RNA sequence: GCGAGUGUAGCACAAUGGAUAGUGUAGUGGCCUCCGAAGCCAUUGAUCCGGGUUCGACUCCCGGCACUCGCACCA
């Protein structure tokens, strides 16, 4: 019998069955299977300890009874008892081989993982910049973490809706439209050309212009407020200007998103919910949750230590909506229109009070209106700090533009690639640097537990040493190098594929590695079970891909996957140094080529899950 | 003041209540007639303080300390 994709849940099921035979299941026996320290085994079950304690039994004797019922696992695992009652499972080499033979493509891996969330619909709310402004470093983490979470959820079988909840409505548009119209009057051609070359810079300039003019001249302020009123009433001309601002903004954002591998399914910003907030006021008032306070409509939560006095303001005293009202309307829309099972809000942890109030309010509101609230979760993250441990800024104290930051990443990577591979043509070095630079920024963010702030240090993230994107990308290219060597050595690898040219340095997104299916299938058939210590350790690590994905997805913490990929790359590097792949013995060569192929498969699949691009050469 | 988050080696980070707290970097010492040394191998060094729960605590609870952030109409 072949092992399933997720070996740990297979063990969990077997242990539950064993416990049931012993009559332990109805008394609440939980297997508690987890990935073990490699020194002890591949997986361990700790459940006997807690259960024996509760039942006042000898834990080791109990564990032995359970093990005695696991006879059918003995073919695939070495089972041992250790310590006070740990059950250790070590995969036998033949079982490792069987798993590696089975999971030979990204699609196969995905179909193995897809049972976890099949049938679920998730919406992920991330990035969410304000229009008419440039994205800056404060927008980095939401975009990068959010995209990784989308891919993880989709890999686990969920239908995922990527939603960019942009800030496209608000009082700043009065001044901006006023300034825009002034600029258009004094020179339409100049305005259009400025907007064509650097649209967001131009909008920022216009906004500052309008802001200063309004400060200096009450007549301007009144005019700007009039523009805002006209916009809110649906004045055609102002709506057109506003629409233009948003279109141009989104096009500029997309240039950043393209680099980060992001493509939204929907962009439903604050303006979209404009006409949906009246219903929110009505419902909240009708069900007794909202009340008037100081002219505003607010929700208090009497049972809560803070929110009994700190209001959730859903309508301002001037009658206007704010982000509480639109966020509530958003939840309702996601429930009614998208029928989501879950919603992940990838938003800075500093907004946790708002989200807690939002979720608490929504919970009560949905309960009172007989709706089932989707699973809502705040995926919070810390601040990006400079090396001085203060929020990352330019020397002038300005926010660092995301565009400039990514440009610098690519430029630094280019310098490094040029130093390491001076013989490569410049165009190829540029192409490699574009991938390495952006991936380094993404990976530096993702590899760290999102809860804490993180220190942004160029030298560490592109240094290529340690837990970095470059180290992982390098591991991928070394595998590729083995396949190129195998082809020239006439070993039969890559038969039928063309010789490499510089233009194939870039792996195509999502494309299978340039190894034909027949070759892969042939090694898989020829391969014998792993034998050397390095082969076995690498194979053991590969099988645990499933656990890493599951852990990262269930906790919505991509860094678990990063840690796994880094460890896998480390196992591969050890194997690479210890065991030569291109050897004469066809069986040895086949099994090592199989390990190489699956290593590249899992590394690239994992990196793509994180939203990174991969390379054939660097 | 109230609340939240974070405190792990010189520095940057891991650890789903489990076994001897892992890794990188920096330091030291080895390894390229051999598939890419952007690499591999070895080695030194840490849980903020004090209680408690537990067979077992970086992890959970209580009390401190330090830093960061939030707290009535910007999002």
XYZ file of C-alpha atoms (C1' of nucleotides) in Angstrom:
693
model
C 0.000 0.000 0.000
C 1.294 3.444 -0.948
C 1.644 6.079 1.707
C -0.702 9.037 1.324
C 0.535 12.574 0.745
C 0.197 13.551 4.358
C 1.875 10.764 6.299
C 1.163 12.252 9.707
C -2.594 12.120 9.246
C -2.256 8.536 8.044
C -0.534 7.734 11.350
C -3.173 9.660 13.234
C -5.897 7.551 11.656
C -4.058 4.305 12.376
C -3.506 5.270 15.995
C -7.144 6.172 16.428
C -8.138 2.806 14.995
C -5.741 1.058 17.351
C -7.083 2.996 20.310
C -10.615 2.097 19.298
C -9.758 -1.620 19.319
C -8.475 -1.211 22.862
C -11.567 0.704 23.891
C -9.596 3.878 24.500
C -11.211 6.012 21.845
C -14.439 6.611 23.729
C -12.410 7.690 26.739
C -10.887 10.478 24.737
C -7.552 9.126 23.549
C -5.863 11.652 21.248
C -2.838 10.395 19.272
C -1.036 13.770 19.104
C 1.074 12.985 16.061
C 3.732 15.459 15.060
C 6.961 15.713 13.119
C 9.764 14.445 15.330
C 13.354 15.427 15.880
C 15.150 13.415 13.171
C 17.318 11.837 15.854
C 14.231 10.118 17.260
C 12.342 9.305 14.117
C 10.203 10.932 11.479
C 7.006 11.295 13.444
C 6.091 10.860 17.081
C 2.857 10.244 18.916
C 2.696 11.755 22.385
C -0.902 10.967 23.213
C -0.199 8.025 25.489
C 1.384 10.260 28.110
C -1.529 12.552 28.753
C -4.049 9.737 28.490
C -2.207 7.414 30.866
C -1.824 10.234 33.329
C -5.530 10.940 33.264
C -6.418 7.260 33.569
C -3.745 6.638 36.190
C -2.003 4.031 34.074
C 1.618 3.376 33.265
C 2.173 5.474 30.112
C 4.842 3.242 28.672
C 2.765 0.097 29.095
C -0.186 1.863 27.504
C 1.918 3.001 24.585
C 3.097 -0.587 24.140
C -0.505 -1.804 23.982
C -1.269 0.724 21.286
C 1.843 -0.210 19.332
C 0.850 -3.874 19.501
C -2.278 -2.979 17.530
C -0.328 -1.225 14.774
C 0.916 -4.325 12.998
C -0.040 -3.164 9.528
C 2.226 -0.126 9.824
C 5.298 -2.262 10.404
C 5.978 -2.584 6.705
C 6.454 1.139 6.260
C 7.808 2.190 9.640
C 10.182 1.170 12.370
C 8.170 1.612 15.529
C 9.909 2.224 18.825
C 8.948 3.278 22.305
C 11.093 5.824 24.045
C 11.282 7.715 27.289
C 8.140 7.852 29.370
C 5.890 6.733 26.495
C 6.676 8.423 23.229
C 5.869 6.314 20.182
C 8.389 6.949 17.423
C 7.845 6.215 13.759
C 10.756 6.022 11.388
C 10.010 5.613 7.692
C 11.765 2.659 6.113
C 13.803 3.361 2.957
C 11.367 1.425 0.774
C 8.470 3.542 2.049
C 10.455 6.710 1.356
C 11.050 5.518 -2.188
C 7.374 4.752 -2.652
C 6.343 8.254 -1.597
C 8.920 9.864 -3.868
C 7.807 7.754 -6.814
C 4.215 8.770 -6.252
C 4.546 12.565 -5.932
C 6.332 13.526 -9.115
C 4.749 16.825 -10.227
C 3.427 20.031 -8.675
C -0.052 18.930 -9.713
C 0.338 15.625 -7.907
C 1.536 17.370 -4.763
C -1.349 19.780 -4.995
C -3.938 17.086 -5.407
C -2.449 15.373 -2.385
C -2.867 18.531 -0.333
C -6.219 19.610 -1.743
C -8.452 17.516 0.478
C -7.764 19.755 3.466
C -9.984 22.636 2.374
C -11.922 21.253 -0.543
C -15.265 23.006 -0.875
C -14.293 26.027 1.182
C -14.369 29.595 -0.092
C -11.963 32.084 1.411
C -11.587 35.773 0.749
C -8.251 37.346 1.510
C -8.195 41.077 2.135
C -4.683 42.376 1.594
C -2.514 45.167 0.226
C -5.273 47.825 0.315
C -3.350 51.004 -0.418
C -4.956 54.418 -0.753
C -5.395 55.674 -4.281
C -3.755 58.908 -5.411
C -0.736 58.027 -3.298
C 2.313 55.928 -3.926
C 2.718 52.633 -2.151
C 5.445 52.738 0.459
C 7.264 50.302 2.681
C 4.283 50.181 5.056
C 2.371 48.392 2.310
C 4.996 45.722 1.763
C 4.108 43.143 4.375
C 0.391 43.006 3.692
C 1.021 42.436 -0.002
C 3.733 39.823 0.431
C 2.184 37.891 3.304
C -1.294 38.174 1.812
C -0.259 36.686 -1.494
C 1.513 33.777 0.199
C -1.600 33.091 2.237
C -3.763 33.100 -0.870
C -1.522 30.546 -2.507
C -1.366 28.356 0.580
C -5.126 28.335 0.933
C -5.614 27.580 -2.757
C -3.037 24.781 -2.584
C -5.012 23.262 0.261
C -8.056 23.096 -1.974
C -9.945 26.259 -1.108
C -11.508 28.585 -3.644
C -9.710 31.853 -2.963
C -10.913 35.370 -3.752
C -8.150 37.973 -3.703
C -9.693 41.294 -2.726
C -7.892 44.622 -2.808
C -9.885 46.783 -0.387
C -8.440 50.075 -1.585
C -8.894 53.440 0.091
C -10.539 55.198 -2.818
C -12.979 57.457 -1.011
C -12.516 60.192 1.512
C -12.186 63.842 2.274
C -8.805 64.184 0.568
C -10.521 63.997 -2.815
C -12.051 67.466 -2.438
C -8.669 69.166 -2.358
C -7.234 66.847 -4.957
C -10.028 67.423 -7.441
C -9.817 71.157 -6.879
C -6.082 71.128 -7.600
C -6.545 68.787 -10.538
C -9.043 71.127 -12.142
C -6.774 74.116 -11.547
C -3.903 72.280 -13.210
C -6.104 71.254 -16.124
C -7.202 74.869 -16.624
C -3.685 76.215 -16.643
C -2.344 73.551 -18.987
C -4.161 70.367 -19.882
C -1.305 69.042 -21.997
C 1.295 69.511 -19.273
C -0.983 67.781 -16.756
C -1.594 64.830 -19.022
C 2.074 64.405 -19.778
C 2.962 64.549 -16.082
C 0.271 61.970 -15.367
C 1.554 59.771 -18.160
C 5.115 59.650 -16.878
C 4.663 59.591 -13.096
C 0.979 59.628 -12.233
C 1.117 59.067 -8.506
C 3.908 61.546 -8.009
C 1.760 64.074 -9.848
C -1.313 63.336 -7.739
C 0.728 63.687 -4.581
C 2.059 66.987 -5.812
C -1.447 68.182 -6.660
C -2.794 67.125 -3.305
C -0.070 69.012 -1.474
C -0.787 72.005 -3.672
C -4.471 71.880 -2.870
C -3.795 71.332 0.787
C -1.488 74.310 1.072
C -3.803 76.545 -0.924
C -6.747 75.576 1.269
C -4.729 76.312 4.400
C -3.759 79.702 3.079
C -7.067 80.756 1.582
C -10.509 80.082 3.105
C -12.054 80.545 -0.325
C -10.010 77.643 -1.658
C -10.972 75.517 1.302
C -14.636 76.246 0.628
C -14.163 75.467 -3.051
C -12.478 72.161 -2.217
C -15.308 71.247 0.128
C -17.744 72.066 -2.656
C -15.862 69.705 -4.956
C -16.143 66.989 -2.339
C -19.874 67.577 -1.924
C -20.338 67.444 -5.670
C -18.412 64.194 -5.830
C -20.477 62.667 -3.061
C -23.686 63.725 -4.788
C -22.574 62.013 -7.973
C -21.640 65.035 -10.064
C -20.641 63.621 -13.430
C -17.556 65.723 -13.985
C -16.118 65.127 -10.517
C -16.910 61.463 -10.716
C -14.994 61.306 -13.975
C -11.973 63.000 -12.434
C -12.175 60.708 -9.427
C -12.496 57.680 -11.680
C -9.480 58.800 -13.641
C -7.452 59.176 -10.464
C -8.352 55.667 -9.411
C -7.707 54.106 -12.794
C -4.300 55.674 -13.013
C -3.510 54.715 -9.430
C -4.432 51.093 -9.937
C -2.361 50.869 -13.087
C 0.619 52.175 -11.136
C -0.039 49.727 -8.287
C -0.131 46.890 -10.763
C 3.473 47.577 -11.721
C 4.418 46.771 -8.129
C 2.060 43.804 -7.996
C 3.544 42.369 -11.188
C 6.920 42.207 -9.522
C 5.434 40.518 -6.492
C 3.371 38.030 -8.471
C 0.040 39.494 -7.371
C -3.156 39.625 -9.378
C -6.375 40.523 -7.610
C -9.689 38.918 -8.448
C -11.678 41.891 -7.248
C -10.887 45.421 -6.185
C -13.759 46.461 -3.982
C -12.646 49.516 -2.113
C -14.413 51.887 0.194
C -16.333 53.620 -2.584
C -17.950 50.339 -3.511
C -19.632 50.191 -0.132
C -20.789 53.791 -0.215
C -24.381 52.987 -0.985
C -24.429 49.998 1.351
C -23.854 51.711 4.676
C -27.390 53.020 5.254
C -28.550 49.465 5.590
C -25.852 48.903 8.203
C -26.984 51.871 10.292
C -30.562 50.664 10.058
C -29.845 47.066 10.975
C -27.526 47.903 13.844
C -30.041 50.353 15.232
C -32.985 48.011 14.746
C -31.326 45.163 16.557
C -30.354 47.408 19.403
C -26.597 47.287 19.023
C -25.957 50.869 17.979
C -26.787 53.992 19.902
C -26.324 57.746 19.566
C -23.431 59.246 21.480
C -22.119 62.767 21.083
C -23.921 62.966 17.782
C -22.289 59.859 16.380
C -23.730 56.390 15.951
C -21.641 54.024 18.024
C -21.531 50.474 19.375
C -20.369 49.710 22.894
C -19.585 46.269 24.230
C -20.532 46.316 27.930
C -18.910 42.963 28.673
C -15.553 44.063 27.320
C -12.953 45.739 29.572
C -12.159 48.441 27.060
C -14.941 48.523 24.536
C -17.518 49.228 27.205
C -16.143 52.763 27.150
C -14.175 52.909 23.896
C -16.833 53.210 21.216
C -16.914 51.624 17.799
C -17.971 54.627 15.751
C -20.012 53.465 12.780
C -21.304 56.885 11.697
C -19.597 60.140 12.393
C -21.425 63.046 14.024
C -21.444 64.856 10.675
C -23.410 61.947 9.241
C -20.589 60.572 7.142
C -19.474 56.983 7.090
C -16.030 55.862 8.149
C -14.065 52.663 7.893
C -16.119 50.990 10.604
C -19.280 51.380 8.545
C -17.694 50.267 5.300
C -15.959 47.353 6.978
C -19.261 46.147 8.373
C -20.869 46.512 4.954
C -17.940 44.577 3.559
C -18.506 41.645 5.875
C -22.156 41.525 4.888
C -21.294 41.656 1.200
C -18.758 38.891 1.522
C -21.346 36.813 3.311
C -24.234 37.494 0.944
C -22.526 37.812 -2.395
C -19.437 35.610 -2.168
C -20.873 33.239 0.454
C -17.461 32.880 1.997
C -16.568 30.386 4.700
C -13.639 32.453 5.819
C -12.159 35.906 5.506
C -8.532 36.695 6.280
C -7.662 40.326 6.957
C -3.978 40.842 6.302
C -3.625 44.125 8.133
C -1.058 45.749 10.394
C -1.299 44.608 14.026
C -1.693 48.217 15.124
C -5.246 48.014 13.862
C -6.091 45.091 16.098
C -8.434 47.170 18.275
C -10.467 48.149 15.255
C -10.650 44.588 13.989
C -11.557 43.232 17.391
C -14.406 45.728 17.624
C -15.413 44.970 14.068
C -15.544 41.218 14.604
C -17.254 41.509 17.967
C -19.900 43.783 16.492
C -20.382 41.558 13.464
C -20.733 38.484 15.667
C -23.576 40.029 17.675
C -25.202 41.611 14.642
C -25.187 38.339 12.679
C -26.491 36.407 15.672
C -29.383 38.831 16.125
C -30.262 38.657 12.436
C -29.987 34.866 12.208
C -27.007 34.857 9.926
C -23.996 32.639 10.256
C -20.861 34.733 10.536
C -18.007 33.399 8.387
C -14.771 32.573 10.103
C -13.093 35.974 10.271
C -9.460 36.253 11.172
C -7.109 39.150 11.621
C -3.790 38.125 10.100
C -1.747 40.773 11.870
C 1.877 41.605 11.377
C 4.537 43.835 12.895
C 6.289 46.895 11.576
C 9.250 46.971 9.215
C 12.106 48.538 11.152
C 15.390 50.019 10.016
C 18.679 48.841 11.467
C 18.277 51.501 14.144
C 15.163 49.576 15.293
C 12.879 52.447 14.393
C 10.257 52.313 11.637
C 12.058 52.265 8.318
C 12.282 55.733 6.755
C 14.485 57.617 4.355
C 17.107 59.913 5.783
C 14.632 62.779 5.341
C 12.113 60.976 7.498
C 9.882 60.146 4.555
C 8.317 56.790 3.949
C 10.345 54.727 1.514
C 8.456 54.182 -1.721
C 7.895 50.564 -2.535
C 8.962 51.194 -6.106
C 12.290 52.626 -4.955
C 12.764 49.786 -2.525
C 12.249 47.132 -5.175
C 14.459 49.038 -7.608
C 17.208 49.054 -5.024
C 16.755 45.347 -4.357
C 17.191 44.544 -8.026
C 20.147 46.903 -8.303
C 21.913 45.345 -5.319
C 21.231 41.891 -6.668
C 22.647 42.943 -10.020
C 25.882 44.060 -8.422
C 26.127 40.741 -6.639
C 25.292 38.611 -9.666
C 27.796 40.566 -11.690
C 30.468 39.903 -9.076
C 29.700 36.187 -8.932
C 29.089 35.581 -12.630
C 30.993 38.263 -14.523
C 31.089 36.121 -17.642
C 27.310 36.129 -18.124
C 25.871 38.640 -20.603
C 24.410 41.749 -19.016
C 20.867 41.003 -20.122
C 20.997 37.655 -18.388
C 22.505 39.157 -15.251
C 19.700 41.713 -15.248
C 17.065 39.052 -15.602
C 18.574 36.999 -12.793
C 18.967 40.030 -10.562
C 15.333 40.992 -11.060
C 14.288 37.640 -9.646
C 16.906 37.434 -6.888
C 16.366 41.001 -5.736
C 12.609 40.873 -5.433
C 12.620 37.337 -4.031
C 15.090 38.415 -1.362
C 12.744 41.136 -0.170
C 9.744 38.818 -0.205
C 11.555 36.014 1.535
C 13.072 38.226 4.223
C 9.542 39.235 5.132
C 7.967 35.800 4.884
C 10.686 33.845 6.667
C 10.036 35.649 9.897
C 7.129 35.056 12.219
C 4.718 37.770 11.125
C 3.685 38.654 14.691
C 6.851 40.525 15.478
C 8.432 43.599 13.993
C 11.332 42.863 11.729
C 14.586 44.539 10.994
C 15.121 45.301 7.347
C 18.822 44.785 6.588
C 19.896 44.779 2.955
C 23.151 43.002 3.559
C 21.530 40.136 5.370
C 18.673 39.598 2.988
C 20.784 39.586 -0.159
C 23.967 38.259 1.425
C 23.186 34.812 0.016
C 24.269 33.163 3.237
C 21.881 31.739 5.727
C 18.128 31.549 5.493
C 17.696 33.714 2.415
C 15.957 33.528 -0.919
C 19.285 33.418 -2.713
C 20.390 30.314 -0.830
C 17.199 28.526 -1.839
C 17.397 29.731 -5.426
C 21.006 28.621 -5.513
C 20.023 25.142 -4.375
C 17.521 24.994 -7.242
C 20.146 26.010 -9.781
C 22.596 23.417 -8.490
C 20.044 20.686 -9.113
C 19.583 22.072 -12.599
C 23.317 21.959 -13.074
C 23.321 18.245 -12.285
C 20.712 17.640 -14.952
C 22.712 19.630 -17.485
C 25.772 17.600 -16.615
C 23.808 14.383 -16.834
C 22.657 15.312 -20.320
C 26.194 15.965 -21.615
C 27.476 12.843 -19.864
C 25.078 10.874 -22.013
C 23.462 9.241 -19.055
C 20.067 9.394 -20.643
C 18.823 12.270 -18.528
C 17.073 14.946 -20.539
C 17.194 12.891 -23.679
C 15.441 14.801 -26.395
C 15.777 18.164 -24.733
C 17.739 20.882 -26.458
C 21.068 22.180 -25.198
C 20.763 25.058 -22.799
C 21.074 28.588 -24.038
C 21.277 31.737 -21.922
C 17.687 32.526 -22.711
C 16.450 29.612 -20.624
C 18.042 30.939 -17.460
C 14.645 32.057 -16.343
C 12.290 29.292 -15.400
C 8.868 30.012 -16.706
C 6.357 30.667 -13.991
C 4.606 27.454 -13.071
C 6.294 25.553 -15.894
C 7.527 22.080 -15.121
C 11.283 21.708 -14.792
C 12.855 20.998 -18.186
C 13.020 17.297 -17.611
C 10.727 15.205 -19.699
C 8.093 13.106 -18.055
C 9.563 9.950 -19.536
C 12.944 10.625 -17.980
C 11.446 11.287 -14.606
C 9.338 8.174 -14.869
C 12.330 6.130 -15.953
C 14.485 7.077 -12.944
C 11.563 6.557 -10.699
C 11.189 3.044 -12.074
C 14.911 2.302 -12.005
C 15.541 3.874 -8.637
C 16.287 1.762 -5.634
C 15.537 2.801 -2.073
C 17.829 5.455 -0.562
C 20.882 3.983 1.140
C 23.507 6.480 2.202
C 22.905 8.672 5.234
C 22.651 11.761 3.049
C 20.184 10.115 0.665
C 18.005 8.927 3.503
C 18.015 12.266 5.305
C 17.099 14.090 2.113
C 14.277 11.668 1.338
C 12.931 11.954 4.882
C 12.885 15.715 4.605
C 11.071 15.634 1.264
C 8.219 13.578 2.678
C 7.602 16.243 5.336
C 6.643 18.886 2.775
C 3.025 18.039 3.516
C 3.424 18.838 7.198
C 5.092 22.158 6.512
C 2.341 23.216 4.134
C -0.355 22.163 6.539
C 1.194 23.975 9.480
C 1.764 27.159 7.485
C -1.785 27.088 6.147
C -3.588 26.281 9.371
C -1.816 29.018 11.274
C -1.683 31.405 8.290
C 2.020 31.732 9.017
C 4.159 31.288 5.912
C 7.406 31.258 7.893
C 6.833 27.610 8.771
C 7.095 26.785 5.088
C 10.199 28.968 4.762
C 11.911 27.153 7.614
C 11.095 23.845 6.006
C 12.411 24.882 2.583
C 15.585 26.187 4.141
C 16.140 22.909 5.953
C 15.390 20.979 2.785
C 17.914 23.039 0.844
C 20.405 22.335 3.628
C 19.804 18.601 3.390
C 20.265 18.807 -0.327
C 23.536 20.728 0.000
C 24.826 18.098 2.412
C 23.787 15.345 0.046
C 25.327 17.196 -2.861
C 28.661 17.434 -1.076
C 28.583 13.859 0.176
C 27.245 11.800 -2.718
C 28.100 12.197 -6.362
C 25.048 11.901 -8.559
C 26.523 11.260 -11.995
C 28.123 7.890 -11.341
C 28.435 4.801 -13.533
C 26.197 2.459 -11.569
C 22.777 2.972 -13.219
C 20.764 2.075 -10.121
C 22.685 4.461 -7.881
C 22.507 7.180 -10.507
C 18.789 6.679 -10.976
C 17.953 6.880 -7.311
C 20.084 9.986 -6.856
C 18.587 11.628 -9.937
C 15.193 10.857 -8.492
C 16.149 12.597 -5.252
C 17.482 15.576 -7.200
C 14.361 15.815 -9.279
C 12.044 15.691 -6.290
C 14.164 18.172 -4.394
C 13.850 20.643 -7.206
C 10.156 19.887 -7.464
C 9.470 20.529 -3.786
C 11.735 23.568 -3.606
C 10.159 25.213 -6.622
C 6.649 24.267 -5.567
C 7.319 25.682 -2.124
C 8.856 28.899 -3.413
C 5.971 29.386 -5.827
C 3.588 28.873 -2.913
C 5.319 31.768 -1.209
C 4.879 33.924 -4.301
C 8.525 33.820 -5.403
C 9.842 33.210 -8.887
C 12.589 30.620 -9.393
C 15.611 30.401 -11.685
C 17.411 27.783 -13.739
C 20.743 29.565 -13.425
C 22.105 32.416 -11.411
C -4.305 55.576 33.217
C -6.462 51.315 30.432
C -5.350 47.694 26.756
C -2.414 44.915 23.139
C 2.178 43.062 21.195
C 7.287 41.792 21.836
C 11.506 40.236 25.309
C 15.840 33.560 23.442
C 23.840 33.790 22.313
C 27.575 40.110 20.340
C 23.837 40.714 16.188
C 19.397 38.676 13.319
C 15.900 34.867 13.988
C 13.356 29.288 15.044
C 11.019 26.093 18.476
C 2.247 23.177 16.826
C 2.869 21.898 26.258
C 7.320 17.020 24.750
C 12.975 14.046 24.653
C 19.842 17.196 24.958
C 16.286 25.012 23.454
C 17.514 24.828 17.013
C 19.691 27.930 12.813
C 22.246 31.964 10.406
C 25.846 35.676 10.996
C 30.251 37.212 13.401
C 34.908 34.152 15.692
C 38.120 29.649 15.299
C 39.851 25.145 12.518
C 39.338 21.973 8.244
C 37.435 20.656 2.775
C 37.774 22.400 -4.503
C 42.925 17.195 -9.941
C 35.599 15.685 -8.104
C 27.974 17.286 -10.827
C 28.256 25.410 -9.559
C 32.879 26.829 -2.862
C 26.712 31.910 -3.650
C 28.750 25.516 -0.907
C 30.110 21.525 2.868
C 32.160 19.669 7.805
C 33.594 20.736 12.913
C 33.528 24.155 17.184
C 32.552 28.405 21.146
C 28.011 31.026 23.044
C 21.241 32.209 25.103
C 15.180 31.445 27.293
C 14.080 39.565 31.085
C 13.066 38.743 36.731
C 9.988 36.150 40.664
C 6.151 32.766 41.829
C 2.539 28.895 40.145
C 0.059 24.762 37.128
C 2.037 20.086 34.801
C 4.922 13.525 34.473
C 7.114 17.529 31.315
C 7.055 25.047 30.413
C 10.605 29.576 25.779
C 5.440 28.074 25.337
C -0.016 28.127 29.910
C -1.540 31.217 34.659
C -0.333 35.279 38.383
C 2.932 39.479 39.782
C 6.895 42.688 38.287
C 10.574 45.005 34.639
C 11.930 46.851 29.638
C 10.732 48.305 24.703
C 6.924 49.194 20.877
C 2.000 50.231 19.547
C -3.324 51.534 20.233
C -7.130 54.228 23.017
C -14.223 59.549 20.088
C -15.414 60.612 14.933
C -8.124 59.685 9.086
C -7.914 54.652 7.584
